[in-house]
Amino acid sequence: MSRILTVRGGVPLKGRVQVRGAKNLVPKAMVAALLGNTPSTLRNVPEIKDVEVVTSLLQIHGITVEKDPVTGDLTMDPANAKKASSAEINTHAGDSRIPILLCGPLIHSIGHAFIPDLGGCKIGDRPIDYHLEVLRQFGAVVDKTGSGTSITAPNGLKGTKISLPYPSVGATEQVLLSATRAEGITELTGAATEPEIIDLIAILQKMGAIISVQTDRTIRIEGVTELSGYDHTALPDRNESASWASAALVTGGDIYVEGASQRDMMTFVNTFRKIGGGMDIHDDGIRFFHKGGALKPLVLETDVHPGFMTDWQQPLVVALTQAEGVSIVHETVYENRFGFTEALTRMGASIQLHRECLGSIPCRFGQRNFTHSAVISGSTPLTGANIHVPDLRGGFSHMIAALAAQGTSTVTGIDVISRGYEHFTAKLDGLGADFDVIEANGKAGRK
Ligand code: EPU
């Protein structure tokens, strides 16, 4: 049984939180360590579920993973990489989406990859067709077994020309992790260029890879036969930073997010300013606060980088329920990322979902059966409710709605939130939130 939270709302969140390495980079950087012929050290590693899953998958494959007891830095030594049993690998079925990225590195290091069925948030179909097509183009043979997928490359992975139908983050990473040690040159067009991808490229370059990023979403990789280990400090989590920023707005609070990096959050900073949020931007973090008075409504479209990140959308929608007037949000990255609004509506928000593209650019989900646009009319007071957390960002959004609401909410399924938010309830506690936790063993506590 997962923990249950009883939240008494109406208390502005105030104080400091520290944000560490990005969830959407760290597990992939750990996978990259498999490509080196010497140990790699990764710094600024958060204690989140995906790190645990990848640690275990690496260990199952013979890679030693040592955690510095003081800093939490990870040192990974791939010297004894070996095949693992599919039964052991399958213990991670449904845990995460990261295992699909082990394919290229495992083929390079041990000649074969077996990956479990994937997990991850239910925010759309989340197919892996781009990944499998990329692997096939490198010369891999993909065999879907009853449970899991087996991948081999009888003639090794060979550089190739790849064009992605959509700038997928994961498929771009799949290309990078497969191409750096493939024979010959790989040219990828239609690549994603999120800051986490650029940080992964920086890691691979430290290891000895030759990768150039052109201005037109083209990435060129000249394969090399050997890579060494790396020493790298992961970029901070811009999605967690933006989530705490929205939490400050929703609860009328004031949060200094230590580690928030303006450079990676420019689009968010613009949006936060337009809605009427207050900010002090420093080199070591950003103070996000509610300035008092009314928040302003917005018309917003999510997009790939440098657009407004889809992972910022859900917490910001909660803030828009508190803005005076009508806001429109068009989600163009995932077809089904508004499921979390049902609970907000029960709490008193006025949110209508539409199938049409209500943004300036028609997206690939228009004229289909996906409710991917939202009209939010505010401001509406929120009242406490019973909520079950649906996914990572939706769960965070529900929590901040409960913290802003009048009355008491009961929130179940909160362990999903720890997939991407390090020490989540301890941070809430530090910000003055009023809640109790009932642990799985039935004991009540504060964290
Ligand atoms: N897509 C396909 N086929 C594929 C791969 C993707 O159709 O083979 C589609 C997806 O269904 C989606 C779109 O392409 O509609 C974009 O997906 P992408 O591959 O970019 O996403 P991802 O790599 O699976 C990462 C993050 C997500 C983040 C997206 C977009 C990780 C572990 N996850 O997912 O993070 O939303 O990029 O930036 O890096 C989150 O942190 O809450 C989260 C969901």
Short mmCIF file of N, CA, C and O and ligand atoms in Angstrom, two decimals, residues 23-24 28 50 97-98 121 123 126-131 166-171 173 194 239 309-311 333-335 337 364-365 392-393, ligand 1:
data_model
loop_
_atom_site.label_atom_id
_atom_site.label_comp_id
_atom_site.label_asym_id
_atom_site.label_seq_id
_atom_site.Cartn_x
_atom_site.Cartn_y
_atom_site.Cartn_z
N LYS A 23 15.87 14.74 -13.55
CA LYS A 23 15.33 13.38 -13.74
C LYS A 23 15.44 12.96 -15.20
O LYS A 23 15.67 11.79 -15.50
N ASN A 24 15.29 13.92 -16.12
CA ASN A 24 15.30 13.54 -17.53
C ASN A 24 16.70 13.52 -18.14
O ASN A 24 16.85 13.38 -19.35
N LYS A 28 19.85 8.70 -17.91
CA LYS A 28 20.44 8.50 -19.24
C LYS A 28 21.96 8.63 -19.17
O LYS A 28 22.70 7.93 -19.85
N ASP A 50 13.74 6.52 -10.70
CA ASP A 50 14.41 6.14 -11.95
C ASP A 50 15.90 5.85 -11.72
O ASP A 50 16.48 5.02 -12.40
N ARG A 97 10.60 4.18 -18.26
CA ARG A 97 10.81 4.16 -19.72
C ARG A 97 12.30 4.11 -20.08
O ARG A 97 12.67 3.95 -21.23
N ILE A 98 13.16 4.27 -19.11
CA ILE A 98 14.60 4.37 -19.40
C ILE A 98 15.19 3.10 -20.03
O ILE A 98 16.06 3.20 -20.89
N CYS A 121 4.70 7.44 -17.09
CA CYS A 121 3.39 8.03 -16.83
C CYS A 121 2.40 7.75 -17.94
O CYS A 121 2.75 7.73 -19.12
N ILE A 123 0.22 9.26 -19.95
CA ILE A 123 -0.21 10.58 -20.42
C ILE A 123 -0.44 10.55 -21.92
O ILE A 123 -0.44 11.56 -22.59
N ARG A 126 2.27 6.61 -25.69
CA ARG A 126 3.71 6.52 -25.50
C ARG A 126 4.32 5.29 -26.19
O ARG A 126 4.95 4.44 -25.56
N PRO A 127 4.13 5.20 -27.52
CA PRO A 127 4.70 4.07 -28.25
C PRO A 127 6.23 4.17 -28.30
O PRO A 127 6.81 5.20 -27.97
N ILE A 128 6.88 3.07 -28.74
CA ILE A 128 8.34 3.10 -28.89
C ILE A 128 8.75 2.81 -30.34
O ILE A 128 9.84 2.35 -30.61
N ASP A 129 7.80 3.09 -31.26
CA ASP A 129 8.07 2.78 -32.67
C ASP A 129 9.30 3.54 -33.20
O ASP A 129 10.11 2.99 -33.95
N TYR A 130 9.48 4.80 -32.81
CA TYR A 130 10.66 5.56 -33.30
C TYR A 130 11.95 4.87 -32.82
O TYR A 130 12.92 4.75 -33.55
N HIS A 131 11.94 4.43 -31.55
CA HIS A 131 13.14 3.80 -30.98
C HIS A 131 13.49 2.54 -31.77
O HIS A 131 14.65 2.32 -32.13
N TYR A 166 9.05 13.23 -35.61
CA TYR A 166 8.73 14.23 -34.58
C TYR A 166 9.96 14.32 -33.70
O TYR A 166 10.63 13.31 -33.46
N PRO A 167 10.30 15.54 -33.22
CA PRO A 167 11.55 15.67 -32.43
C PRO A 167 11.44 15.01 -31.05
O PRO A 167 11.37 15.68 -30.02
N SER A 168 11.40 13.71 -31.05
CA SER A 168 11.25 12.94 -29.80
C SER A 168 12.55 12.99 -28.99
O SER A 168 13.64 12.77 -29.51
N VAL A 169 12.37 13.28 -27.70
CA VAL A 169 13.53 13.34 -26.79
C VAL A 169 14.18 11.96 -26.70
O VAL A 169 15.38 11.79 -26.92
N GLY A 170 13.37 10.95 -26.39
CA GLY A 170 13.91 9.60 -26.20
C GLY A 170 14.55 9.05 -27.46
O GLY A 170 15.63 8.45 -27.41
N ALA A 171 13.90 9.26 -28.61
CA ALA A 171 14.47 8.70 -29.86
C ALA A 171 15.78 9.40 -30.21
O ALA A 171 16.71 8.77 -30.72
N GLU A 173 17.88 10.55 -28.01
CA GLU A 173 18.86 9.95 -27.09
C GLU A 173 19.24 8.54 -27.55
O GLU A 173 20.40 8.13 -27.44
N GLU A 194 16.47 19.50 -26.40
CA GLU A 194 16.22 19.91 -25.01
C GLU A 194 17.55 20.07 -24.26
O GLU A 194 18.53 19.36 -24.59
N ASN A 239 12.32 21.01 -14.63
CA ASN A 239 10.90 20.69 -14.47
C ASN A 239 10.48 20.74 -13.01
O ASN A 239 9.41 21.24 -12.67
N MET A 309 7.62 23.82 -22.25
CA MET A 309 7.75 22.39 -21.98
C MET A 309 6.43 21.76 -21.51
O MET A 309 5.75 22.33 -20.65
N THR A 310 6.09 20.60 -22.05
CA THR A 310 4.86 19.92 -21.63
C THR A 310 4.85 19.60 -20.13
O THR A 310 3.80 19.62 -19.49
N ASP A 311 6.02 19.32 -19.56
CA ASP A 311 6.07 18.95 -18.14
C ASP A 311 5.79 20.15 -17.22
O ASP A 311 5.58 19.97 -16.02
N VAL A 333 2.32 18.04 -27.24
CA VAL A 333 3.35 16.99 -27.15
C VAL A 333 2.72 15.63 -26.84
O VAL A 333 3.05 14.62 -27.46
N TYR A 334 1.79 15.60 -25.87
CA TYR A 334 1.08 14.36 -25.53
C TYR A 334 -0.40 14.52 -25.82
O TYR A 334 -0.98 15.57 -25.54
N GLU A 335 -1.02 13.44 -26.30
CA GLU A 335 -2.43 13.53 -26.69
C GLU A 335 -3.37 13.47 -25.49
O GLU A 335 -4.54 13.78 -25.61
N ARG A 337 -2.84 14.60 -21.85
CA ARG A 337 -2.19 15.09 -20.63
C ARG A 337 -3.09 16.01 -19.81
O ARG A 337 -2.62 16.78 -18.98
N ARG A 364 -0.55 17.68 -34.43
CA ARG A 364 -0.84 16.34 -34.98
C ARG A 364 -2.00 15.66 -34.29
O ARG A 364 -2.44 14.60 -34.71
N PHE A 365 -2.55 16.26 -33.19
CA PHE A 365 -3.67 15.63 -32.50
C PHE A 365 -5.03 16.20 -32.92
O PHE A 365 -6.07 15.76 -32.46
N LEU A 392 3.03 11.51 -12.53
CA LEU A 392 4.01 12.34 -11.83
C LEU A 392 3.63 13.83 -11.76
O LEU A 392 3.44 14.39 -10.68
N ARG A 393 3.52 14.47 -12.91
CA ARG A 393 3.23 15.93 -12.90
C ARG A 393 1.79 16.20 -12.47
O ARG A 393 1.51 17.19 -11.80
N1 EPU B 1 6.60 9.22 -29.59
C1 EPU B 1 6.16 8.31 -30.51
N2 EPU B 1 6.95 7.20 -30.75
C2 EPU B 1 8.13 7.00 -30.08
C3 EPU B 1 8.58 7.96 -29.14
C4 EPU B 1 7.77 9.07 -28.91
O1 EPU B 1 5.10 8.46 -31.11
O2 EPU B 1 8.79 5.98 -30.34
C5 EPU B 1 5.74 10.40 -29.29
C6 EPU B 1 5.23 10.35 -27.85
O3 EPU B 1 4.09 9.53 -27.74
C7 EPU B 1 4.95 11.81 -27.57
C8 EPU B 1 6.03 12.53 -28.37
O4 EPU B 1 6.51 11.59 -29.33
O5 EPU B 1 3.68 12.16 -28.06
C9 EPU B 1 7.20 13.04 -27.57
O6 EPU B 1 7.75 11.98 -26.80
P1 EPU B 1 9.30 11.95 -26.41
O7 EPU B 1 9.91 10.76 -27.03
O8 EPU B 1 9.87 13.29 -26.69
O9 EPU B 1 9.20 11.74 -24.87
P2 EPU B 1 10.03 10.77 -23.94
O10 EPU B 1 11.44 10.72 -24.35
O11 EPU B 1 9.29 9.49 -23.77
C10 EPU B 1 10.83 12.60 -22.25
C11 EPU B 1 10.63 12.84 -20.79
C12 EPU B 1 9.20 13.28 -20.54
C13 EPU B 1 8.95 14.56 -21.34
C14 EPU B 1 9.21 14.30 -22.83
C15 EPU B 1 9.05 15.53 -23.68
C16 EPU B 1 12.16 11.28 -19.84
C17 EPU B 1 12.38 10.06 -19.03
N3 EPU B 1 10.91 11.63 -20.06
O12 EPU B 1 9.92 11.54 -22.57
O13 EPU B 1 9.11 13.58 -19.16
O14 EPU B 1 7.62 14.95 -21.17
O15 EPU B 1 10.56 13.78 -23.00
O16 EPU B 1 9.94 16.52 -23.30
O17 EPU B 1 13.11 11.96 -20.23
C18 EPU B 1 8.03 13.94 -17.14
O18 EPU B 1 9.14 14.29 -16.71
O19 EPU B 1 6.97 14.04 -16.48
C19 EPU B 1 7.96 13.35 -18.47
C20 EPU B 1 6.89 12.73 -18.93
#
